[in-house]
CSV table of C-alpha atoms and ligand atoms in Angstrom, one decimal:
chain,number,residue,atom,x,y,z
K,654,MET,CA,4.9,13.7,-31.3
K,655,GLY,CA,3.8,12.2,-28.0
K,656,LYS,CA,0.6,10.6,-27.1
K,657,LYS,CA,-2.3,11.5,-24.8
K,658,ILE,CA,-2.3,9.0,-22.0
K,659,LEU,CA,-4.9,8.6,-19.3
K,660,LEU,CA,-3.8,7.1,-15.9
K,661,ILE,CA,-6.6,5.6,-13.8
K,662,ASN,CA,-6.6,4.6,-10.2
K,663,PRO,CA,-9.6,2.1,-10.0
K,664,TRP,CA,-12.2,1.6,-7.3
K,665,ILE,CA,-11.8,-0.7,-4.3
K,666,HIS,CA,-14.6,-3.2,-3.8
K,667,ASP,CA,-14.4,-4.8,-0.3
K,668,PHE,CA,-16.0,-5.3,3.0
K,669,ALA,CA,-13.8,-2.6,4.5
K,670,ALA,CA,-11.3,0.0,3.3
K,671,TYR,CA,-9.7,3.0,4.9
K,672,ASP,CA,-7.3,5.5,3.3
K,673,PHE,CA,-4.1,4.9,5.3
K,674,TRP,CA,-2.1,7.3,3.2
K,675,LEU,CA,-3.1,5.4,0.1
K,676,LYS,CA,-1.9,6.9,-3.2
K,677,PRO,CA,-1.2,5.1,-6.6
K,678,LEU,CA,2.6,5.9,-6.3
K,679,GLY,CA,3.7,3.4,-9.1
K,680,LEU,CA,1.1,4.8,-11.5
K,681,LEU,CA,2.2,8.4,-10.8
K,682,TYR,CA,5.8,7.5,-11.2
K,683,LEU,CA,4.9,6.2,-14.7
K,684,GLY,CA,3.2,9.5,-15.3
K,685,GLY,CA,6.4,11.4,-14.6
K,686,LEU,CA,8.4,9.1,-16.8
K,687,LEU,CA,5.8,9.4,-19.7
K,688,ARG,CA,6.0,13.2,-19.5
K,689,GLN,CA,9.7,13.0,-19.7
K,690,ASN,CA,9.3,11.1,-22.9
K,691,GLY,CA,7.1,13.8,-24.4
K,692,HIS,CA,3.7,12.4,-23.7
K,693,GLN,CA,0.7,14.3,-22.3
K,694,VAL,CA,-0.5,12.7,-19.1
K,695,HIS,CA,-4.0,12.9,-17.5
K,696,PHE,CA,-5.3,11.2,-14.4
K,697,ILE,CA,-8.7,10.0,-13.0
K,698,ASP,CA,-8.7,8.8,-9.4
K,699,CYS,CA,-11.8,6.6,-8.6
K,700,LEU,CA,-10.9,7.0,-4.9
K,701,ASP,CA,-11.0,10.8,-5.2
K,702,TYR,CA,-12.7,13.2,-2.8
K,703,HIS,CA,-14.4,14.6,-5.9
K,704,PRO,CA,-16.4,17.8,-5.5
K,705,ALA,CA,-19.3,16.3,-7.6
K,706,MET,CA,-19.8,13.8,-4.8
K,707,LEU,CA,-20.6,16.6,-2.4
K,708,ALA,CA,-22.8,18.3,-5.0
K,709,LYS,CA,-24.9,15.0,-5.0
K,710,GLY,CA,-25.6,15.7,-1.3
K,711,LEU,CA,-23.2,13.0,0.0
K,712,LYS,CA,-21.5,13.6,3.3
K,713,GLN,CA,-17.8,14.5,3.2
K,714,PRO,CA,-16.0,11.4,4.6
K,715,GLN,CA,-14.1,12.1,7.9
K,716,ARG,CA,-10.5,13.0,7.3
K,717,HIS,CA,-7.6,13.3,9.7
K,718,ALA,CA,-5.2,16.2,9.7
K,719,TYR,CA,-2.3,13.9,9.0
K,720,GLY,CA,-3.8,13.0,5.5
K,721,ARG,CA,-5.6,9.8,6.2
K,722,GLY,CA,-9.3,9.2,6.5
K,723,LYS,CA,-12.4,7.5,5.2
K,724,PHE,CA,-13.4,7.2,1.5
K,725,PHE,CA,-16.7,7.9,0.0
K,726,ARG,CA,-18.5,4.5,-0.2
K,727,GLN,CA,-21.7,3.0,-1.5
K,728,VAL,CA,-23.0,-0.5,-0.6
K,729,ILE,CA,-23.1,-2.8,-3.7
K,730,PRO,CA,-24.2,-6.4,-4.2
K,731,LYS,CA,-21.6,-9.0,-3.1
K,732,PRO,CA,-20.0,-11.3,-5.7
K,733,ASP,CA,-21.5,-14.8,-5.5
K,734,SER,CA,-18.3,-16.2,-3.9
K,735,LEU,CA,-18.6,-13.8,-1.0
K,736,LYS,CA,-22.3,-14.1,-0.3
K,737,MET,CA,-21.7,-16.1,2.9
K,738,MET,CA,-20.1,-13.1,4.6
K,739,PRO,CA,-22.6,-11.4,6.9
K,740,LYS,CA,-21.2,-7.9,6.1
K,741,ASN,CA,-21.9,-5.1,3.7
K,742,TYR,CA,-19.8,-5.1,0.6
K,743,CYS,CA,-18.9,-1.6,-0.8
K,744,ARG,CA,-17.6,0.3,-3.7
K,745,TYR,CA,-15.1,2.8,-2.2
K,746,GLY,CA,-14.7,6.1,-4.1
K,747,ILE,CA,-16.7,8.1,-6.6
K,748,THR,CA,-20.0,6.9,-8.2
K,749,PRO,CA,-19.9,5.2,-11.6
K,750,GLU,CA,-21.9,8.2,-13.0
K,751,ILE,CA,-19.2,10.6,-12.0
K,752,PHE,CA,-16.5,8.3,-13.5
K,753,HIS,CA,-18.6,8.1,-16.7
K,754,GLU,CA,-18.8,11.8,-17.0
K,755,GLU,CA,-15.1,12.3,-16.3
K,756,LEU,CA,-14.2,9.7,-19.0
K,757,LYS,CA,-16.4,11.4,-21.6
K,758,SER,CA,-14.1,14.4,-21.6
K,759,TYR,CA,-11.2,12.2,-22.8
K,760,GLN,CA,-12.5,11.2,-26.2
K,761,ASP,CA,-9.2,12.1,-27.8
K,762,ILE,CA,-7.1,9.9,-25.5
K,763,ASP,CA,-4.7,7.4,-27.2
K,764,ILE,CA,-4.2,4.9,-24.4
K,765,VAL,CA,-5.4,4.2,-20.8
K,766,LEU,CA,-3.1,2.8,-18.1
K,767,ILE,CA,-4.9,1.4,-15.0
K,768,THR,CA,-3.2,0.2,-11.9
K,769,SER,CA,-4.3,-2.5,-9.3
K,770,MET,CA,-3.6,-3.2,-5.7
K,771,MET,CA,-4.8,-6.1,-3.5
K,772,THR,CA,-5.5,-9.3,-5.5
K,773,TYR,CA,-9.1,-9.5,-4.1
K,774,TRP,CA,-9.9,-6.0,-5.1
K,775,TYR,CA,-10.0,-7.0,-8.8
K,776,PRO,CA,-13.8,-6.5,-9.1
K,777,GLY,CA,-13.3,-2.8,-8.7
K,778,VAL,CA,-10.6,-3.0,-11.4
K,779,PHE,CA,-12.8,-5.0,-13.8
K,780,LYS,CA,-15.7,-2.6,-13.3
K,781,THR,CA,-13.4,0.4,-14.1
K,782,ILE,CA,-12.2,-1.4,-17.3
K,783,LYS,CA,-15.8,-2.2,-18.3
K,784,ILE,CA,-16.8,1.4,-18.1
K,785,ILE,CA,-13.7,2.6,-20.0
K,786,LYS,CA,-14.6,0.1,-22.7
K,787,GLU,CA,-18.2,1.4,-22.9
K,788,VAL,CA,-17.1,5.1,-23.1
K,789,LEU,CA,-13.9,4.8,-25.1
K,790,PRO,CA,-14.4,1.5,-27.0
K,791,SER,CA,-11.4,1.9,-29.4
K,792,VAL,CA,-8.8,3.0,-26.9
K,793,PRO,CA,-6.4,0.3,-25.7
K,794,VAL,CA,-6.3,-0.4,-22.0
K,795,VAL,CA,-3.2,-1.5,-20.2
K,796,LEU,CA,-3.5,-3.1,-16.7
K,797,GLY,CA,-0.5,-3.2,-14.3
K,798,GLY,CA,0.1,-3.1,-10.6
K,799,LYS,CA,0.1,-5.7,-7.8
K,800,TYR,CA,-2.9,-7.8,-8.8
K,801,ALA,CA,-1.8,-7.8,-12.4
K,802,THR,CA,1.7,-9.0,-11.2
K,803,LEU,CA,0.6,-11.6,-8.6
K,804,CYS,CA,-2.4,-13.0,-10.6
K,805,SER,CA,-1.3,-12.2,-14.1
K,806,GLU,CA,-3.0,-15.2,-15.7
K,807,HIS,CA,-6.3,-14.4,-14.0
K,808,ALA,CA,-6.0,-10.7,-15.1
K,809,ALA,CA,-5.1,-11.7,-18.7
K,810,LYS,CA,-8.1,-14.0,-18.9
K,811,TYR,CA,-10.8,-12.0,-17.2
K,812,SER,CA,-10.0,-8.3,-16.8
K,813,GLY,CA,-11.0,-7.1,-20.2
K,814,ALA,CA,-7.7,-5.2,-20.5
K,815,ASP,CA,-5.9,-5.3,-23.9
K,816,PHE,CA,-2.5,-5.6,-22.3
K,817,VAL,CA,-1.5,-6.9,-18.8
K,818,ILE,CA,1.8,-5.9,-17.5
K,819,SER,CA,3.4,-8.0,-14.8
K,820,GLY,CA,6.2,-6.5,-12.6
K,821,ALA,CA,8.0,-3.2,-12.9
K,822,GLY,CA,6.1,-1.1,-15.5
K,823,GLU,CA,8.5,1.6,-16.6
K,824,LYS,CA,10.4,-0.2,-19.3
K,825,GLN,CA,7.5,-2.3,-20.4
K,826,ILE,CA,5.2,0.7,-20.9
K,827,LEU,CA,7.8,2.6,-23.0
K,828,ASN,CA,8.4,-0.5,-25.1
K,829,LEU,CA,4.6,-1.0,-25.5
K,830,LEU,CA,4.1,2.6,-26.7
K,831,GLN,CA,6.9,1.9,-29.2
K,832,ASP,CA,5.3,-1.3,-30.5
K,833,VAL,CA,1.7,0.0,-30.6
K,834,PHE,CA,2.3,3.6,-31.8
K,835,GLY,CA,5.9,3.6,-33.0
K,836,GLU,CA,6.7,6.2,-30.3
K,837,LYS,CA,10.5,6.6,-29.9
K,838,ILE,CA,11.9,6.2,-26.4
K,839,SER,CA,13.8,9.4,-25.7
K,840,PHE,CA,14.4,8.7,-22.0
K,841,MET,CA,14.8,5.3,-20.4
K,842,PRO,CA,15.7,5.4,-16.7
K,843,ASP,CA,18.4,3.1,-15.3
K,844,GLU,CA,16.4,0.5,-13.5
K,845,GLU,CA,19.2,-0.1,-11.1
K,846,ASN,CA,19.4,3.6,-10.1
K,847,LEU,CA,16.2,4.8,-8.5
K,848,ASP,CA,17.4,8.4,-8.6
K,849,SER,CA,17.3,8.3,-12.4
K,850,PHE,CA,13.5,8.2,-12.3
K,851,PRO,CA,11.7,11.5,-12.8
K,852,TYR,CA,9.6,12.5,-9.8
K,853,PRO,CA,6.0,11.1,-9.7
K,854,ALA,CA,3.3,13.3,-11.4
K,855,PHE,CA,1.9,14.3,-8.0
K,856,ASP,CA,0.6,17.6,-9.5
K,857,LEU,CA,-2.2,15.5,-11.1
K,858,ILE,CA,-3.7,14.8,-7.7
K,859,ARG,CA,-6.7,17.1,-7.2
K,860,LYS,CA,-6.1,17.9,-3.5
K,861,ILE,CA,-2.8,17.1,-1.9
K,862,ASP,CA,-3.1,16.6,1.8
K,863,GLN,CA,-0.2,14.2,2.0
K,864,LEU,CA,2.3,12.7,-0.4
K,865,PRO,CA,4.0,9.3,-0.5
K,866,ILE,CA,7.8,9.0,-0.6
K,867,THR,CA,10.0,6.0,-1.2
K,868,THR,CA,13.7,5.8,-0.5
K,869,SER,CA,14.0,2.2,-1.8
K,870,ARG,CA,12.3,-0.7,-3.6
K,871,GLY,CA,12.2,-4.2,-2.3
K,872,CYS,CA,13.5,-5.7,0.9
K,873,PRO,CA,16.6,-7.7,1.9
K,874,TYR,CA,14.4,-10.1,4.0
K,875,ARG,CA,12.3,-13.0,2.7
K,876,CYS,CA,9.5,-13.5,5.1
K,877,SER,CA,7.4,-16.4,4.0
K,878,TYR,CA,4.0,-14.6,3.9
K,879,CYS,CA,5.3,-11.5,2.1
K,880,SER,CA,5.3,-10.6,-1.6
K,881,SER,CA,8.0,-7.9,-1.5
K,882,HIS,CA,10.5,-10.0,-3.4
K,883,ILE,CA,8.0,-10.8,-6.1
K,884,LEU,CA,7.0,-7.2,-6.7
K,885,ASN,CA,10.6,-6.0,-6.6
K,886,LYS,CA,13.3,-8.6,-7.4
K,887,LYS,CA,16.2,-6.6,-5.8
K,888,PHE,CA,16.6,-4.4,-2.8
K,889,LEU,CA,17.6,-1.0,-4.3
K,890,ARG,CA,18.1,2.3,-2.5
K,891,ARG,CA,18.3,6.0,-3.4
K,892,ASP,CA,20.8,8.5,-2.4
K,893,PRO,CA,19.5,10.0,0.9
K,894,LEU,CA,20.4,13.5,-0.3
K,895,LYS,CA,18.3,13.0,-3.4
K,896,VAL,CA,15.4,11.9,-1.2
K,897,ALA,CA,15.8,15.1,0.9
K,898,ASP,CA,15.8,17.1,-2.4
K,899,GLU,CA,12.5,15.5,-3.4
K,900,ILE,CA,10.9,16.2,0.0
K,901,GLU,CA,12.0,19.8,-0.1
K,902,TYR,CA,10.8,20.1,-3.7
K,903,TRP,CA,7.3,18.9,-2.9
K,904,GLN,CA,7.1,20.9,0.3
K,905,LYS,CA,8.0,24.1,-1.6
K,906,ASN,CA,5.9,23.4,-4.7
K,907,SER,CA,2.7,22.0,-3.2
K,908,GLY,CA,2.9,23.2,0.4
K,909,VAL,CA,2.5,19.7,1.7
K,910,LYS,CA,3.6,18.9,5.2
K,911,ASN,CA,2.7,15.3,5.7
K,912,PHE,CA,4.7,12.6,4.0
K,913,SER,CA,4.1,8.8,4.1
K,914,PHE,CA,7.0,6.4,3.5
K,915,TYR,CA,6.1,3.5,1.3
K,916,ASP,CA,9.3,1.6,1.8
K,917,ASP,CA,9.4,-2.0,2.8
K,918,ALA,CA,12.8,-1.6,4.5
K,919,LEU,CA,13.2,2.1,5.5
K,920,LEU,CA,15.2,1.5,8.7
K,921,VAL,CA,17.5,-1.3,7.4
K,922,GLU,CA,21.1,-0.3,7.7
K,923,PRO,CA,20.2,3.1,9.2
K,924,ASP,CA,23.6,4.6,8.5
K,925,LYS,CA,22.9,4.3,4.8
K,926,MET,CA,19.5,6.0,4.6
K,927,ILE,CA,17.4,7.1,7.5
K,928,ILE,CA,20.1,8.7,9.7
K,929,PRO,CA,21.7,10.8,6.8
K,930,LEU,CA,18.3,11.6,5.4
K,931,LEU,CA,16.8,12.9,8.7
K,932,ASN,CA,20.0,14.8,9.6
K,933,GLU,CA,19.8,16.5,6.2
K,934,LEU,CA,16.1,17.4,6.6
K,935,GLN,CA,16.9,18.9,10.0
K,936,ARG,CA,19.8,20.8,8.5
K,937,ARG,CA,17.5,22.2,5.8
K,938,ASN,CA,15.0,23.2,8.5
K,939,LEU,CA,12.0,21.7,6.8
K,940,SER,CA,8.9,21.4,8.8
K,941,CYS,CA,7.5,18.0,7.9
K,942,GLN,CA,5.5,15.2,9.6
K,943,PHE,CA,6.1,11.6,8.6
K,944,HIS,CA,4.0,8.5,8.7
K,945,CYS,CA,5.0,4.9,8.2
K,946,PRO,CA,1.9,2.8,7.4
K,947,ASN,CA,4.2,-0.1,6.3
K,948,GLY,CA,5.7,-2.0,9.1
K,949,LEU,CA,9.2,-0.7,10.1
K,950,HIS,CA,12.0,-3.1,11.2
K,951,LEU,CA,12.3,-3.3,15.0
K,952,ARG,CA,15.8,-4.8,14.9
K,953,GLU,CA,17.3,-1.5,13.9
K,954,ILE,CA,15.8,0.6,16.7
K,955,ASN,CA,18.3,1.9,19.2
K,956,GLN,CA,18.3,5.1,21.3
K,957,GLU,CA,20.0,7.3,18.7
K,958,LEU,CA,17.5,6.3,16.0
K,959,SER,CA,14.5,6.6,18.4
K,960,ASP,CA,15.5,10.1,19.3
K,961,LEU,CA,16.0,11.0,15.7
K,962,LEU,CA,12.6,9.7,14.6
K,963,TYR,CA,10.9,11.5,17.5
K,964,GLY,CA,12.8,14.7,16.9
K,965,SER,CA,12.0,14.5,13.2
K,966,SER,CA,8.3,14.4,13.7
K,967,PHE,CA,7.7,10.8,12.8
K,968,LYS,CA,4.0,10.9,14.0
K,969,THR,CA,2.8,7.5,12.8
K,970,ILE,CA,5.2,4.6,13.5
K,971,ARG,CA,4.3,1.0,13.0
K,972,PHE,CA,6.5,-2.0,13.3
K,973,GLY,CA,6.2,-5.5,11.8
K,974,PHE,CA,6.4,-8.0,14.7
K,975,GLU,CA,3.7,-10.5,13.5
K,976,THR,CA,3.9,-13.0,16.4
K,977,ALA,CA,5.5,-13.5,19.8
K,978,ASP,CA,5.8,-17.3,19.1
K,979,PHE,CA,9.5,-18.1,18.7
K,980,GLN,CA,9.0,-21.1,16.5
K,981,ARG,CA,6.8,-19.2,14.0
K,982,GLN,CA,9.2,-16.3,14.1
K,983,THR,CA,12.0,-18.6,13.0
K,984,GLU,CA,9.9,-20.5,10.4
K,985,THR,CA,8.6,-17.4,8.8
K,986,GLY,CA,12.0,-15.7,8.3
K,987,GLY,CA,13.3,-14.6,11.7
K,988,LYS,CA,13.2,-10.9,11.0
K,989,VAL,CA,12.6,-10.0,14.7
K,990,LYS,CA,12.7,-11.6,18.2
K,991,ASN,CA,10.8,-10.9,21.4
K,992,GLU,CA,13.9,-9.3,23.1
K,993,GLU,CA,14.2,-6.9,20.1
K,994,LEU,CA,10.6,-5.7,20.6
K,995,GLN,CA,11.1,-5.2,24.3
K,996,ARG,CA,14.3,-3.3,23.8
K,997,GLY,CA,13.0,-1.3,20.8
K,998,VAL,CA,9.9,-0.1,22.7
K,999,SER,CA,12.0,1.0,25.7
K,1000,TYR,CA,14.2,3.1,23.5
K,1001,LEU,CA,11.1,4.6,21.7
K,1002,LYS,CA,9.5,5.4,25.1
K,1003,LYS,CA,12.6,7.1,26.3
K,1004,ALA,CA,12.6,9.2,23.2
K,1005,GLY,CA,9.1,10.4,24.0
K,1006,TYR,CA,6.7,8.1,22.3
K,1007,LYS,CA,3.6,6.9,24.2
K,1008,THR,CA,2.1,3.4,24.2
K,1009,GLU,CA,-0.7,4.4,21.8
K,1010,GLU,CA,1.8,5.8,19.3
K,1011,ILE,CA,3.9,2.7,18.9
K,1012,GLY,CA,1.8,0.4,16.7
K,1013,ILE,CA,2.9,-3.2,16.5
K,1014,TYR,CA,1.5,-5.4,13.7
K,1015,LEU,CA,0.5,-8.9,14.6
K,1016,LEU,CA,-0.6,-11.4,12.0
K,1017,CYS,CA,-3.8,-13.2,12.6
K,1018,GLY,CA,-5.3,-16.2,10.8
K,1019,LEU,CA,-2.1,-17.7,9.5
K,1020,PRO,CA,-2.3,-21.4,8.5
K,1021,HIS,CA,-2.2,-23.6,11.7
K,1022,GLN,CA,-2.1,-20.6,14.0
K,1023,SER,CA,-4.2,-20.9,17.2
K,1024,ALA,CA,-6.2,-18.1,18.7
K,1025,LYS,CA,-4.0,-18.6,21.8
K,1026,GLU,CA,-0.9,-17.7,19.9
K,1027,VAL,CA,-2.5,-14.5,18.8
K,1028,ARG,CA,-3.8,-13.7,22.3
K,1029,ASP,CA,-0.3,-14.4,23.8
K,1030,SER,CA,1.2,-12.0,21.2
K,1031,ILE,CA,-1.3,-9.3,22.0
K,1032,ASP,CA,-0.5,-9.6,25.7
K,1033,PHE,CA,3.2,-9.6,25.0
K,1034,VAL,CA,3.0,-6.3,23.0
K,1035,TRP,CA,0.9,-4.6,25.7
K,1036,GLU,CA,3.4,-5.9,28.3
K,1037,CYS,CA,6.2,-4.3,26.3
K,1038,GLY,CA,4.4,-1.0,26.4
K,1039,ALA,CA,3.2,-0.8,22.8
K,1040,LYS,CA,-0.1,-1.0,21.0
K,1041,PRO,CA,-1.0,-4.3,19.2
K,1042,MET,CA,-2.5,-3.9,15.8
K,1043,LEU,CA,-4.1,-7.0,14.2
K,1044,ALA,CA,-3.4,-7.6,10.6
K,1045,GLU,CA,-5.6,-10.4,9.2
K,1046,TYR,CA,-3.5,-12.7,7.0
K,1047,SER,CA,-4.2,-12.7,3.3
K,1048,PRO,CA,-2.6,-15.5,1.3
K,1049,ILE,CA,-0.5,-14.2,-1.6
K,1050,PRO,CA,0.4,-16.3,-4.7
K,1051,GLY,CA,4.1,-16.9,-5.2
K,1052,THR,CA,5.1,-16.5,-1.6
K,1053,LYS,CA,6.8,-19.2,0.4
K,1054,MET,CA,3.7,-19.7,2.5
K,1055,TRP,CA,1.4,-20.1,-0.5
K,1056,ALA,CA,1.5,-23.9,-0.8
K,1057,GLU,CA,0.7,-24.2,3.0
K,1058,ALA,CA,-2.1,-21.6,2.6
K,1059,VAL,CA,-3.6,-23.6,-0.3
K,1060,ILE,CA,-3.7,-26.8,1.8
K,1061,ALA,CA,-5.0,-25.0,4.9
K,1062,SER,CA,-7.8,-23.0,3.3
K,1063,PRO,CA,-11.3,-24.4,2.8
K,1064,PHE,CA,-11.6,-22.0,-0.1
K,1065,ASP,CA,-10.3,-22.3,-3.7
K,1066,ILE,CA,-7.7,-19.6,-3.2
K,1067,GLN,CA,-5.8,-20.8,-6.3
K,1068,GLY,CA,-8.8,-20.4,-8.6
K,1069,GLU,CA,-10.5,-17.4,-7.1
K,1070,PRO,CA,-8.5,-14.3,-5.8
K,1071,LEU,CA,-11.7,-13.1,-4.0
K,1072,TYR,CA,-10.9,-15.8,-1.4
K,1073,HIS,CA,-7.7,-14.0,-0.6
K,1074,ASN,CA,-9.8,-11.4,1.2
K,1075,ASN,CA,-8.4,-10.9,4.7
K,1076,SER,CA,-11.9,-10.4,6.2
K,1077,LEU,CA,-12.7,-14.1,5.5
K,1078,LEU,CA,-9.6,-15.2,7.5
K,1079,PRO,CA,-9.3,-17.6,4.6
K,1080,CYS,CA,-6.6,-19.8,6.2
K,1081,ARG,CA,-7.6,-19.9,9.8
K,1082,SER,CA,-7.5,-23.2,11.6
K,1083,ASN,CA,-10.7,-25.1,12.3
K,1084,ASP,CA,-10.5,-24.3,16.0
K,1085,PHE,CA,-10.0,-20.6,15.4
K,1086,SER,CA,-13.5,-19.2,15.2
K,1087,PHE,CA,-14.8,-15.8,14.3
K,1088,ALA,CA,-16.0,-15.5,17.9
K,1089,ASP,CA,-12.3,-15.9,18.9
K,1090,TYR,CA,-11.3,-13.3,16.4
K,1091,THR,CA,-13.9,-10.8,17.8
K,1092,LYS,CA,-12.4,-11.3,21.3
K,1093,LEU,CA,-8.9,-10.9,19.9
K,1094,LYS,CA,-9.9,-7.6,18.2
K,1095,ALA,CA,-11.3,-6.4,21.5
K,1096,ALA,CA,-8.1,-7.4,23.4
K,1097,SER,CA,-6.0,-5.5,20.9
K,1098,ARG,CA,-8.0,-2.4,21.3
K,1099,GLU,CA,-8.0,-2.2,25.1
K,1100,LYS,CA,-5.2,-2.8,27.4
K,1101,HIS,CA,-6.3,-5.3,30.0
K,1102,ILE,CA,-3.1,-6.4,31.8
B,2441,LIG,S1,7.4,-8.7,5.8
B,2441,LIG,FE1,8.7,-6.9,5.9
B,2441,LIG,S2,10.7,-7.6,6.4
B,2441,LIG,FE2,9.6,-9.4,5.7
B,2441,LIG,S3,10.1,-9.5,3.5
B,2441,LIG,FE3,8.2,-8.3,3.7
B,2441,LIG,S4,8.9,-6.2,3.7
B,2441,LIG,FE4,10.7,-7.5,4.2
């Protein structure tokens, strides 16, 4: 028979949020799979650029031609635990009234699936669930995604969802529909073969200005601050020709030109993915622009790959470097060394990239990290000819660094995920002040050496 299923991307509640090619890819993958199993799928995006927002007289948030930009936002009261932060706290996305109205048109829905992202964004998820329960009181709500996986006990206890799914959702959702409604599973993808998954239900997005693509799940590295291996137990890759098929499909069917890679390890073993993929896209003469908001691996960069990235219109490239401190590089997993940054940047420059176009992520506020270490790292990145980009450390449960983070933080990060918020610099050392941080931010914005 099939069920009517409503997918919901919840609000973000935070001090700051920006749409760096942010789309609920996992949720829309589920949408594709549910359709394949004969269900009807609908979608409400609380982060939408909804026309009703403009009708309310609100200003259209500034958007960039590449498909990134600001969200609509409204200042809301801070949760008690965050009252000490002297910053506005906002709800990013549509207003609750518009969400309420949208939901009312789904009275005949059988089940709601809601996703979640950062652990400390859970208040936006809870608010979304609360309104769903007011408008559709008898409809079961299933919560999945990153927060639900990393803080599953917290989510089960406090979210108000009827079911909380931890980890990959595909199999679990199909089994749940079978248990709750007796729905037969007509198509189960092979979890080891990413190409067996139907395409995400991107057609449900109101206005497509960019689309996310993934060529893999997981990462072969195990950096101590990163949750990649918790969210995806294995590193799995697609067939590059199948990825090219998908890019071509979306370009032809939706006219989209900008694609953002969501991979954790896009460049690893370039002969197995990025080189054949980009050669194939060039052979098909597709006119695309690519963006890599997740940090790419510097170790893989050589002249051939740099030329290929530049020639294939990789417009936004960012690399995970994290620190120039050798000891910390080694202790956190050893994914990159200083010489590799120097070498990689020189190849990228020769290929045609300019300093401002080569973004290098640096972690800031790690346990026991001094402001000097961050400052030295910023200087080193500038010296190499690239642009430093500070990423404030957010402690993640289950990671190797978590135990150290719990000891280092003055906040109860174990009991309250709001304290994972990167704006708090929740694990910074006592001698690393917010004034230091402000200076580091300025140094990362402006070349001074
Ligand atoms: S930080 Fe990057 S390289 Fe390290 S484990 Fe995470 S995704 Fe992999």
